[in-house]
Amino acid sequence: MTLLVLAICGITVISDGYDVVIYGAVIPSLLHEPGWGLTPAGAGLIGSIGLVGMLVGATTFGTLTDTLGRRRMLIACLCWFSVMTALCATATSPQVFGLFRFLAGLGLGGVLPIASALVGEYSHPKTRNLVFAILFSGFPIGGIIAALTGIFAIPRFGWQAMFLFAVLPLVLVVPLALKFLPESIAFLRTKGRHAEAEKMADRWNITTDDAQNVAPASESHQSGTGSGSTSSVKALFSRSYIVATLCFLAMTCLCLFMIYGYNTWLPELMRRAGFSAGSALGFLLVFNIGAVVGTLVLSLAADRLGSKPIITVTFLVSSVAVTVLSLRLPTVLLYAAVALGGAGVNATQTFILANVSKHYPVRMGATALGWTLGFGRVGSMLAPPLLGLIIGAGLAYQWNFYALAVPGVIGALLIGLVPRSPGAEAPAGRAGMRPLAEHT
């Protein structure tokens, strides 16, 4: 049955990826929308507004989830961003469109940390990197769907159709989630709903150790690491966790800088390197394909060797790959470098979040993931304008690739500074869980 949790959360993340990427697909249409007078600078501002909404949503909803429940908040975020994205199709001006993008961003930002926390709880520790890889592959898959949908829909039905398709998750996924998606067992325990938690654990064939996995609510509040949103945030920056928290925040910021830098500027940079417009877009497609395939393959190694050494390797691989793109090499080698770059940066982000899921107690997992992803949005917001400044300064296109390579080197150093989890020496709270395949 755990596969059902992964499927529901995975489809939700695909929807998330679709809703985020469609904006890039419709920008050319919006720039020529009659009566809007939208400039490239204005289009960039609207894109940033959506990312600001995601930052607010990730930190806010991720924190509230540990108070209100993961199942409830995931369904609420899914409904919210589906409706707000669909309303973008009704916008009559850039200002109204930007407002709907910001509001949609609130729900979009909340989806990933909540889905991550829920899937992490219902997965076995030995397969968690693979589970996270499958989950986060949904984002580039959503992007691929958005690109293919745009090729078909925009010429026939206009840019508005791209946003109307966003209501499909509301119709298809929400009913499944309402019927089959379970609540977090850790959340039920911290709320003192022990009978319900035991019933849920029996139903899903999961055994947990109360004393090690989730402290009772009364003890949690005394220790300052309880289920309340305020105490969970305080615990992230307590003496026991502050070093790891700062490292995770910084690494996610660096990684998302690279991901959004790639996705925003790769076609233009390859065009400046001498490739045609069609070939330049081909690099972006290969980047996302590499992200999906590479992340799944690397997850198998991460489950065997641990995510920390793999994060070091993937950070460095992504830096080397983007540096190779600055060289005059045969096209086939450049495509290979782009695929490795896609695998490297997306696998890095996946394993960072898997590491976060393991490092903190389950009771504060959604808060930790929400803050990690929320702060990481700073990197995603900085990448497009900073790389644009390099292009605008008239520097050679290679300098953009160097700018994307530096964060990978810094990130590889930071993962080595993450200390051992305070609870690492205790037996795992989910030790009694059977592997993922046995939960069907």
CSV table of C-alpha atoms in Angstrom, one decimal:
chain,number,residue,atom,x,y,z
A,1,MET,CA,0.0,0.0,0.0
A,2,THR,CA,3.0,2.3,0.4
A,3,LEU,CA,3.2,2.3,-3.3
A,4,LEU,CA,-0.2,4.0,-3.4
A,5,VAL,CA,1.1,6.8,-1.1
A,6,LEU,CA,4.1,7.2,-3.5
A,7,ALA,CA,1.8,7.2,-6.5
A,8,ILE,CA,-0.6,9.9,-5.2
A,9,CYS,CA,2.3,12.1,-4.0
A,10,GLY,CA,4.2,11.5,-7.2
A,11,ILE,CA,1.3,12.6,-9.4
A,12,THR,CA,1.0,15.7,-7.2
A,13,VAL,CA,4.6,16.5,-7.7
A,14,ILE,CA,4.2,16.0,-11.5
A,15,SER,CA,1.3,18.5,-11.3
A,16,ASP,CA,3.6,20.8,-9.4
A,17,GLY,CA,6.3,20.6,-12.0
A,18,TYR,CA,3.8,21.2,-14.8
A,19,ASP,CA,2.4,24.3,-13.2
A,20,VAL,CA,5.8,25.8,-12.6
A,21,VAL,CA,7.2,25.2,-16.1
A,22,ILE,CA,4.2,26.3,-18.1
A,23,TYR,CA,5.1,29.9,-17.4
A,24,GLY,CA,8.3,29.6,-19.4
A,25,ALA,CA,6.3,27.9,-22.2
A,26,VAL,CA,3.8,30.8,-22.5
A,27,ILE,CA,6.2,33.8,-22.1
A,28,PRO,CA,6.5,34.3,-25.9
A,29,SER,CA,2.7,34.4,-26.2
A,30,LEU,CA,2.3,36.8,-23.2
A,31,LEU,CA,4.9,39.2,-24.7
A,32,HIS,CA,2.6,39.6,-27.8
A,33,GLU,CA,-0.8,39.5,-25.9
A,34,PRO,CA,-2.8,42.5,-27.3
A,35,GLY,CA,-3.3,45.3,-24.8
A,36,TRP,CA,-0.9,43.9,-22.2
A,37,GLY,CA,2.2,45.7,-23.3
A,38,LEU,CA,4.3,43.2,-21.4
A,39,THR,CA,8.1,43.6,-21.7
A,40,PRO,CA,10.8,41.0,-21.1
A,41,ALA,CA,11.7,42.7,-17.9
A,42,GLY,CA,8.0,42.6,-16.8
A,43,ALA,CA,7.8,38.9,-17.7
A,44,GLY,CA,10.9,38.3,-15.6
A,45,LEU,CA,9.3,40.1,-12.7
A,46,ILE,CA,6.1,38.0,-12.9
A,47,GLY,CA,8.3,34.9,-12.9
A,48,SER,CA,10.0,36.1,-9.7
A,49,ILE,CA,6.6,36.9,-8.1
A,50,GLY,CA,5.6,33.3,-8.6
A,51,LEU,CA,8.8,32.1,-7.0
A,52,VAL,CA,8.3,34.4,-4.0
A,53,GLY,CA,4.9,32.8,-3.6
A,54,MET,CA,6.6,29.4,-3.6
A,55,LEU,CA,9.1,30.5,-1.0
A,56,VAL,CA,6.3,31.8,1.3
A,57,GLY,CA,4.3,28.6,0.7
A,58,ALA,CA,7.2,26.2,1.4
A,59,THR,CA,8.0,27.8,4.7
A,60,THR,CA,4.4,28.5,5.8
A,61,PHE,CA,2.6,25.4,4.7
A,62,GLY,CA,5.6,23.2,5.6
A,63,THR,CA,5.5,24.5,9.1
A,64,LEU,CA,1.7,24.4,9.5
A,65,THR,CA,1.7,20.8,8.3
A,66,ASP,CA,3.3,19.6,11.5
A,67,THR,CA,0.4,21.3,13.4
A,68,LEU,CA,-2.6,20.6,11.1
A,69,GLY,CA,-1.6,17.3,9.5
A,70,ARG,CA,0.1,16.2,6.3
A,71,ARG,CA,-2.8,14.6,4.6
A,72,ARG,CA,-5.1,17.6,5.1
A,73,MET,CA,-2.5,20.2,4.0
A,74,LEU,CA,-1.3,18.2,0.9
A,75,ILE,CA,-4.9,18.0,-0.4
A,76,ALA,CA,-5.5,21.7,0.5
A,77,CYS,CA,-2.3,22.8,-1.4
A,78,LEU,CA,-3.3,20.7,-4.4
A,79,CYS,CA,-6.7,22.2,-4.6
A,80,TRP,CA,-5.4,25.7,-4.0
A,81,PHE,CA,-2.7,25.8,-6.7
A,82,SER,CA,-4.9,24.0,-9.3
A,83,VAL,CA,-7.7,26.6,-8.9
A,84,MET,CA,-5.3,29.6,-8.9
A,85,THR,CA,-3.3,28.3,-11.9
A,86,ALA,CA,-6.5,27.8,-13.8
A,87,LEU,CA,-7.6,31.4,-12.9
A,88,CYS,CA,-4.5,32.6,-14.7
A,89,ALA,CA,-6.3,31.8,-18.0
A,90,THR,CA,-8.9,34.5,-17.1
A,91,ALA,CA,-6.4,37.3,-16.5
A,92,THR,CA,-7.0,40.5,-18.5
A,93,SER,CA,-3.8,42.3,-17.6
A,94,PRO,CA,-0.2,41.5,-16.5
A,95,GLN,CA,-1.0,42.7,-12.9
A,96,VAL,CA,-3.9,40.3,-12.5
A,97,PHE,CA,-1.9,37.5,-14.1
A,98,GLY,CA,1.0,38.2,-11.7
A,99,LEU,CA,-1.4,38.1,-8.7
A,100,PHE,CA,-2.7,34.7,-9.7
A,101,ARG,CA,0.8,33.4,-10.2
A,102,PHE,CA,1.8,34.5,-6.7
A,103,LEU,CA,-1.3,32.9,-5.2
A,104,ALA,CA,-0.7,29.7,-7.1
A,105,GLY,CA,2.9,29.8,-5.9
A,106,LEU,CA,1.7,29.6,-2.3
A,107,GLY,CA,0.2,26.2,-2.9
A,108,LEU,CA,3.0,25.0,-5.3
A,109,GLY,CA,5.6,25.8,-2.6
A,110,GLY,CA,3.7,23.8,0.0
A,111,VAL,CA,3.3,20.6,-2.1
A,112,LEU,CA,6.9,19.4,-2.3
A,113,PRO,CA,7.8,19.6,1.5
A,114,ILE,CA,4.5,18.0,2.5
A,115,ALA,CA,4.7,15.2,-0.1
A,116,SER,CA,8.3,14.6,0.8
A,117,ALA,CA,7.6,14.3,4.5
A,118,LEU,CA,4.6,12.0,4.0
A,119,VAL,CA,6.5,9.7,1.6
A,120,GLY,CA,9.6,9.7,3.8
A,121,GLU,CA,7.6,8.5,6.7
A,122,TYR,CA,5.9,5.7,4.8
A,123,SER,CA,9.2,4.5,3.2
A,124,HIS,CA,11.7,2.1,4.6
A,125,PRO,CA,15.1,3.7,5.5
A,126,LYS,CA,17.0,1.3,3.2
A,127,THR,CA,15.0,2.4,0.1
A,128,ARG,CA,14.3,6.0,1.0
A,129,ASN,CA,16.8,7.4,-1.5
A,130,LEU,CA,15.1,5.5,-4.3
A,131,VAL,CA,11.7,6.5,-3.1
A,132,PHE,CA,12.7,10.2,-3.0
A,133,ALA,CA,14.3,9.8,-6.5
A,134,ILE,CA,11.0,8.5,-7.9
A,135,LEU,CA,9.1,11.3,-6.1
A,136,PHE,CA,11.3,14.1,-7.3
A,137,SER,CA,11.5,12.8,-10.8
A,138,GLY,CA,8.0,14.0,-11.0
A,139,PHE,CA,9.1,17.6,-11.3
A,140,PRO,CA,11.1,17.3,-14.5
A,141,ILE,CA,8.5,14.9,-15.9
A,142,GLY,CA,5.9,17.6,-15.3
A,143,GLY,CA,8.2,20.0,-17.1
A,144,ILE,CA,8.5,17.7,-20.1
A,145,ILE,CA,4.7,17.3,-20.1
A,146,ALA,CA,4.4,21.1,-20.0
A,147,ALA,CA,6.8,21.5,-23.0
A,148,LEU,CA,5.0,18.9,-25.1
A,149,THR,CA,1.6,20.2,-24.2
A,150,GLY,CA,2.6,23.7,-25.2
A,151,ILE,CA,3.9,22.5,-28.6
A,152,PHE,CA,0.4,21.0,-29.2
A,153,ALA,CA,-2.0,23.3,-27.4
A,154,ILE,CA,-0.7,26.9,-27.8
A,155,PRO,CA,-0.9,27.1,-31.6
A,156,ARG,CA,-4.4,25.6,-31.6
A,157,PHE,CA,-6.1,26.9,-28.5
A,158,GLY,CA,-3.9,29.8,-27.2
A,159,TRP,CA,-1.8,30.2,-24.1
A,160,GLN,CA,-4.9,30.1,-21.8
A,161,ALA,CA,-5.4,26.4,-22.5
A,162,MET,CA,-2.1,25.6,-20.7
A,163,PHE,CA,-3.5,27.0,-17.5
A,164,LEU,CA,-6.9,25.4,-17.9
A,165,PHE,CA,-5.3,22.0,-18.0
A,166,ALA,CA,-4.2,22.6,-14.5
A,167,VAL,CA,-7.6,21.7,-13.2
A,168,LEU,CA,-7.1,18.0,-14.1
A,169,PRO,CA,-5.3,17.1,-10.9
A,170,LEU,CA,-8.2,18.6,-9.0
A,171,VAL,CA,-10.6,16.3,-10.8
A,172,LEU,CA,-8.3,13.2,-11.0
A,173,VAL,CA,-6.0,13.2,-8.0
A,174,VAL,CA,-8.0,14.8,-5.2
A,175,PRO,CA,-10.7,12.1,-5.1
A,176,LEU,CA,-8.0,9.4,-4.9
A,177,ALA,CA,-6.2,11.3,-2.1
A,178,LEU,CA,-9.4,11.8,-0.1
A,179,LYS,CA,-10.1,8.1,-0.3
A,180,PHE,CA,-6.7,6.5,0.0
A,181,LEU,CA,-4.1,8.9,1.3
A,182,PRO,CA,-3.3,8.2,5.0
A,183,GLU,CA,-2.5,10.7,7.7
A,184,SER,CA,1.0,10.8,9.2
A,185,ILE,CA,1.3,8.3,12.0
A,186,ALA,CA,3.9,10.6,13.7
A,187,PHE,CA,1.4,13.5,13.5
A,188,LEU,CA,-1.3,11.4,15.1
A,189,ARG,CA,1.0,10.4,18.0
A,190,THR,CA,2.1,13.9,18.7
A,191,LYS,CA,-1.5,14.9,18.9
A,192,GLY,CA,-2.2,12.2,21.5
A,193,ARG,CA,-4.4,10.2,19.1
A,194,HIS,CA,-2.6,6.9,19.9
A,195,ALA,CA,-5.5,4.6,19.2
A,196,GLU,CA,-5.9,6.1,15.7
A,197,ALA,CA,-2.2,5.9,15.1
A,198,GLU,CA,-2.0,2.2,16.1
A,199,LYS,CA,-5.0,1.5,13.8
A,200,MET,CA,-3.2,3.3,10.9
A,201,ALA,CA,0.0,1.5,11.6
A,202,ASP,CA,-1.7,-1.9,11.5
A,203,ARG,CA,-3.6,-1.0,8.4
A,204,TRP,CA,-0.4,0.0,6.6
A,205,ASN,CA,1.7,-2.8,8.1
A,206,ILE,CA,4.1,-0.4,9.8
A,207,THR,CA,5.6,-0.7,13.3
A,208,THR,CA,7.2,2.2,15.1
A,209,ASP,CA,8.9,2.7,18.4
A,210,ASP,CA,7.1,5.5,20.3
A,211,ALA,CA,10.0,6.3,22.6
A,212,GLN,CA,12.5,6.7,19.7
A,213,ASN,CA,10.4,7.7,16.7
A,214,VAL,CA,7.9,10.2,18.1
A,215,ALA,CA,7.9,11.6,21.6
A,216,PRO,CA,4.5,12.1,23.3
A,217,ALA,CA,3.1,15.6,22.8
A,218,SER,CA,3.6,16.6,26.5
A,219,GLU,CA,7.3,15.6,26.4
A,220,SER,CA,7.8,17.3,23.0
A,221,HIS,CA,6.7,20.7,24.3
A,222,GLN,CA,8.9,20.4,27.3
A,223,SER,CA,11.9,19.7,25.2
A,224,GLY,CA,11.2,22.4,22.7
A,225,THR,CA,10.9,20.1,19.8
A,226,GLY,CA,7.2,19.4,19.8
A,227,SER,CA,4.7,19.2,17.0
A,228,GLY,CA,3.6,22.8,17.3
A,229,SER,CA,4.9,24.8,14.4
A,230,THR,CA,6.7,27.3,16.6
A,231,SER,CA,8.6,24.7,18.6
A,232,SER,CA,9.5,22.8,15.4
A,233,VAL,CA,11.0,25.9,13.9
A,234,LYS,CA,12.9,26.6,17.1
A,235,ALA,CA,14.2,23.1,17.2
A,236,LEU,CA,15.7,23.5,13.7
A,237,PHE,CA,18.0,26.2,15.0
A,238,SER,CA,18.6,24.7,18.4
A,239,ARG,CA,22.2,23.8,19.5
A,240,SER,CA,21.6,20.1,18.4
A,241,TYR,CA,20.6,20.9,14.8
A,242,ILE,CA,21.7,24.4,13.8
A,243,VAL,CA,24.9,23.4,12.0
A,244,ALA,CA,23.1,20.8,9.9
A,245,THR,CA,20.2,23.2,9.3
A,246,LEU,CA,22.4,26.0,8.0
A,247,CYS,CA,24.3,23.5,5.8
A,248,PHE,CA,21.1,22.1,4.3
A,249,LEU,CA,19.7,25.6,3.7
A,250,ALA,CA,22.8,26.7,1.9
A,251,MET,CA,23.2,23.5,-0.1
A,252,THR,CA,19.6,23.7,-1.4
A,253,CYS,CA,20.0,27.3,-2.3
A,254,LEU,CA,23.2,26.5,-4.3
A,255,CYS,CA,21.6,23.5,-6.0
A,256,LEU,CA,18.4,25.3,-7.0
A,257,PHE,CA,20.6,28.2,-8.3
A,258,MET,CA,22.1,25.7,-10.7
A,259,ILE,CA,18.8,24.0,-11.6
A,260,TYR,CA,17.0,27.2,-12.4
A,261,GLY,CA,20.1,28.7,-14.1
A,262,TYR,CA,20.1,25.7,-16.4
A,263,ASN,CA,16.4,25.7,-17.1
A,264,THR,CA,16.2,29.5,-17.7
A,265,TRP,CA,19.4,30.2,-19.7
A,266,LEU,CA,20.6,26.9,-21.3
A,267,PRO,CA,18.9,27.4,-24.6
A,268,GLU,CA,20.0,31.0,-25.0
A,269,LEU,CA,23.6,30.1,-23.9
A,270,MET,CA,23.8,27.2,-26.4
A,271,ARG,CA,22.4,29.6,-29.1
A,272,ARG,CA,25.2,32.0,-28.3
A,273,ALA,CA,27.6,29.1,-28.6
A,274,GLY,CA,26.6,28.8,-32.3
A,275,PHE,CA,23.7,26.3,-32.2
A,276,SER,CA,20.4,26.9,-33.9
A,277,ALA,CA,17.3,27.7,-31.9
A,278,GLY,CA,15.9,24.1,-32.4
A,279,SER,CA,19.2,22.5,-31.4
A,280,ALA,CA,19.4,24.8,-28.3
A,281,LEU,CA,16.0,23.7,-27.1
A,282,GLY,CA,17.1,20.1,-27.7
A,283,PHE,CA,19.8,20.7,-25.0
A,284,LEU,CA,17.0,21.6,-22.5
A,285,LEU,CA,15.1,18.4,-23.4
A,286,VAL,CA,18.2,16.3,-22.9
A,287,PHE,CA,18.9,18.1,-19.6
A,288,ASN,CA,15.4,17.0,-18.2
A,289,ILE,CA,15.7,13.5,-19.6
A,290,GLY,CA,19.1,13.2,-17.9
A,291,ALA,CA,17.5,14.5,-14.7
A,292,VAL,CA,14.9,11.8,-14.6
A,293,VAL,CA,17.0,8.8,-15.7
A,294,GLY,CA,20.2,9.8,-13.8
A,295,THR,CA,18.4,10.5,-10.5
A,296,LEU,CA,16.7,7.1,-10.5
A,297,VAL,CA,20.0,5.3,-11.3
A,298,LEU,CA,22.1,7.3,-8.8
A,299,SER,CA,19.5,6.6,-6.1
A,300,LEU,CA,20.4,2.9,-6.2
A,301,ALA,CA,24.0,3.8,-5.3
A,302,ALA,CA,22.8,6.3,-2.6
A,303,ASP,CA,20.8,3.5,-0.9
A,304,ARG,CA,24.0,1.3,-0.8
A,305,LEU,CA,26.6,3.9,0.0
A,306,GLY,CA,24.6,6.6,1.8
A,307,SER,CA,23.4,9.9,0.5
A,308,LYS,CA,26.2,12.1,1.9
A,309,PRO,CA,29.1,10.7,-0.3
A,310,ILE,CA,26.8,10.6,-3.3
A,311,ILE,CA,25.9,14.3,-2.8
A,312,THR,CA,29.6,15.2,-2.9
A,313,VAL,CA,30.0,13.3,-6.2
A,314,THR,CA,26.8,14.7,-7.8
A,315,PHE,CA,27.7,18.2,-6.8
A,316,LEU,CA,31.1,17.9,-8.4
A,317,VAL,CA,29.8,16.0,-11.5
A,318,SER,CA,27.3,18.8,-12.1
A,319,SER,CA,30.1,21.4,-11.9
A,320,VAL,CA,32.4,19.5,-14.2
A,321,ALA,CA,29.6,18.9,-16.7
A,322,VAL,CA,28.6,22.6,-16.9
A,323,THR,CA,32.3,23.6,-17.3
A,324,VAL,CA,32.6,21.2,-20.2
A,325,LEU,CA,29.8,23.1,-22.0
A,326,SER,CA,32.1,26.1,-22.2
A,327,LEU,CA,34.5,24.1,-24.4
A,328,ARG,CA,34.4,23.7,-28.2
A,329,LEU,CA,33.7,20.0,-28.4
A,330,PRO,CA,31.7,17.7,-30.7
A,331,THR,CA,28.0,18.1,-30.3
A,332,VAL,CA,27.5,14.5,-29.0
A,333,LEU,CA,29.9,15.2,-26.1
A,334,LEU,CA,28.1,18.4,-25.3
A,335,TYR,CA,24.8,16.5,-25.2
A,336,ALA,CA,26.4,14.0,-22.9
A,337,ALA,CA,27.6,16.8,-20.6
A,338,VAL,CA,24.1,18.3,-20.5
A,339,ALA,CA,22.6,14.9,-19.5
A,340,LEU,CA,25.2,14.5,-16.8
A,341,GLY,CA,24.5,18.0,-15.6
A,342,GLY,CA,20.8,17.3,-15.4
A,343,ALA,CA,21.4,14.1,-13.5
A,344,GLY,CA,23.9,15.7,-11.2
A,345,VAL,CA,21.9,18.7,-10.0
A,346,ASN,CA,18.6,17.0,-9.8
A,347,ALA,CA,20.1,14.0,-8.0
A,348,THR,CA,21.8,16.3,-5.6
A,349,GLN,CA,18.6,18.1,-4.7
A,350,THR,CA,16.8,14.7,-4.3
A,351,PHE,CA,19.5,13.3,-1.9
A,352,ILE,CA,19.8,16.6,0.1
A,353,LEU,CA,16.1,16.3,0.9
A,354,ALA,CA,16.4,12.6,1.6
A,355,ASN,CA,19.2,13.5,4.0
A,356,VAL,CA,17.0,16.1,5.7
A,357,SER,CA,14.2,13.6,6.1
A,358,LYS,CA,16.6,11.2,7.9
A,359,HIS,CA,18.5,13.8,9.9
A,360,TYR,CA,15.5,15.2,11.9
A,361,PRO,CA,12.8,13.5,14.0
A,362,VAL,CA,9.7,12.6,12.1
A,363,ARG,CA,7.6,15.0,14.2
A,364,MET,CA,9.5,18.0,12.7
A,365,GLY,CA,10.1,16.5,9.3
A,366,ALA,CA,7.7,18.7,7.3
A,367,THR,CA,9.0,21.8,9.0
A,368,ALA,CA,12.6,20.9,8.2
A,369,LEU,CA,11.8,20.1,4.5
A,370,GLY,CA,9.6,23.3,4.2
A,371,TRP,CA,12.4,25.5,5.5
A,372,THR,CA,15.0,23.8,3.4
A,373,LEU,CA,13.1,24.2,0.2
A,374,GLY,CA,11.8,27.6,1.1
A,375,PHE,CA,15.3,29.0,1.7
A,376,GLY,CA,16.4,27.2,-1.4
A,377,ARG,CA,14.0,29.3,-3.4
A,378,VAL,CA,16.4,32.2,-2.8
A,379,GLY,CA,18.8,30.5,-5.2
A,380,SER,CA,16.1,29.9,-7.8
A,381,MET,CA,15.2,33.6,-7.6
A,382,LEU,CA,18.8,34.8,-7.9
A,383,ALA,CA,19.9,32.6,-10.8
A,384,PRO,CA,17.9,34.1,-13.7
A,385,PRO,CA,18.7,37.8,-13.1
A,386,LEU,CA,22.4,37.2,-12.1
A,387,LEU,CA,23.1,35.1,-15.2
A,388,GLY,CA,21.2,37.7,-17.2
A,389,LEU,CA,23.5,40.4,-15.8
A,390,ILE,CA,26.5,38.5,-17.1
A,391,ILE,CA,25.0,38.3,-20.5
A,392,GLY,CA,24.0,41.9,-20.4
A,393,ALA,CA,27.5,42.9,-19.4
A,394,GLY,CA,28.8,41.6,-22.8
A,395,LEU,CA,31.0,39.0,-21.3
A,396,ALA,CA,31.7,35.8,-23.2
A,397,TYR,CA,28.9,33.1,-22.8
A,398,GLN,CA,31.5,30.8,-21.1
A,399,TRP,CA,31.3,33.0,-17.9
A,400,ASN,CA,27.7,31.9,-17.4
A,401,PHE,CA,28.8,28.3,-17.3
A,402,TYR,CA,31.6,29.1,-14.8
A,403,ALA,CA,29.1,30.9,-12.6
A,404,LEU,CA,26.9,27.8,-12.6
A,405,ALA,CA,29.9,25.6,-11.8
A,406,VAL,CA,31.1,27.4,-8.6
A,407,PRO,CA,28.0,26.6,-6.5
A,408,GLY,CA,28.6,22.9,-7.1
A,409,VAL,CA,32.1,23.1,-5.7
A,410,ILE,CA,30.9,25.0,-2.6
A,411,GLY,CA,28.0,22.5,-2.1
A,412,ALA,CA,30.4,19.5,-2.2
A,413,LEU,CA,32.4,21.1,0.6
A,414,LEU,CA,29.3,21.9,2.7
A,415,ILE,CA,28.0,18.4,2.8
A,416,GLY,CA,31.1,17.4,4.6
A,417,LEU,CA,30.3,19.8,7.4
A,418,VAL,CA,26.9,18.2,8.2
A,419,PRO,CA,27.3,16.6,11.6
A,420,ARG,CA,25.9,13.2,12.6
A,421,SER,CA,22.2,13.4,13.6
A,422,PRO,CA,21.7,13.6,17.4
A,423,GLY,CA,19.5,10.5,17.2
A,424,ALA,CA,21.7,8.6,14.8
A,425,GLU,CA,23.1,6.2,17.4
A,426,ALA,CA,19.6,5.2,18.6
A,427,PRO,CA,17.9,2.4,16.8
A,428,ALA,CA,15.8,3.6,13.8
A,429,GLY,CA,12.2,4.3,14.7
A,430,ARG,CA,11.1,2.6,11.5
A,431,ALA,CA,13.3,-0.5,12.0
A,432,GLY,CA,10.2,-2.6,12.2
A,433,MET,CA,9.0,-1.5,8.8
A,434,ARG,CA,9.1,-4.0,6.0
A,435,PRO,CA,10.7,-2.9,2.7
A,436,LEU,CA,8.7,-0.8,0.3
A,437,ALA,CA,7.9,-3.7,-2.0
A,438,GLU,CA,6.3,-5.6,0.9
A,439,HIS,CA,3.9,-2.8,1.7
A,440,THR,CA,1.7,-3.5,-1.3
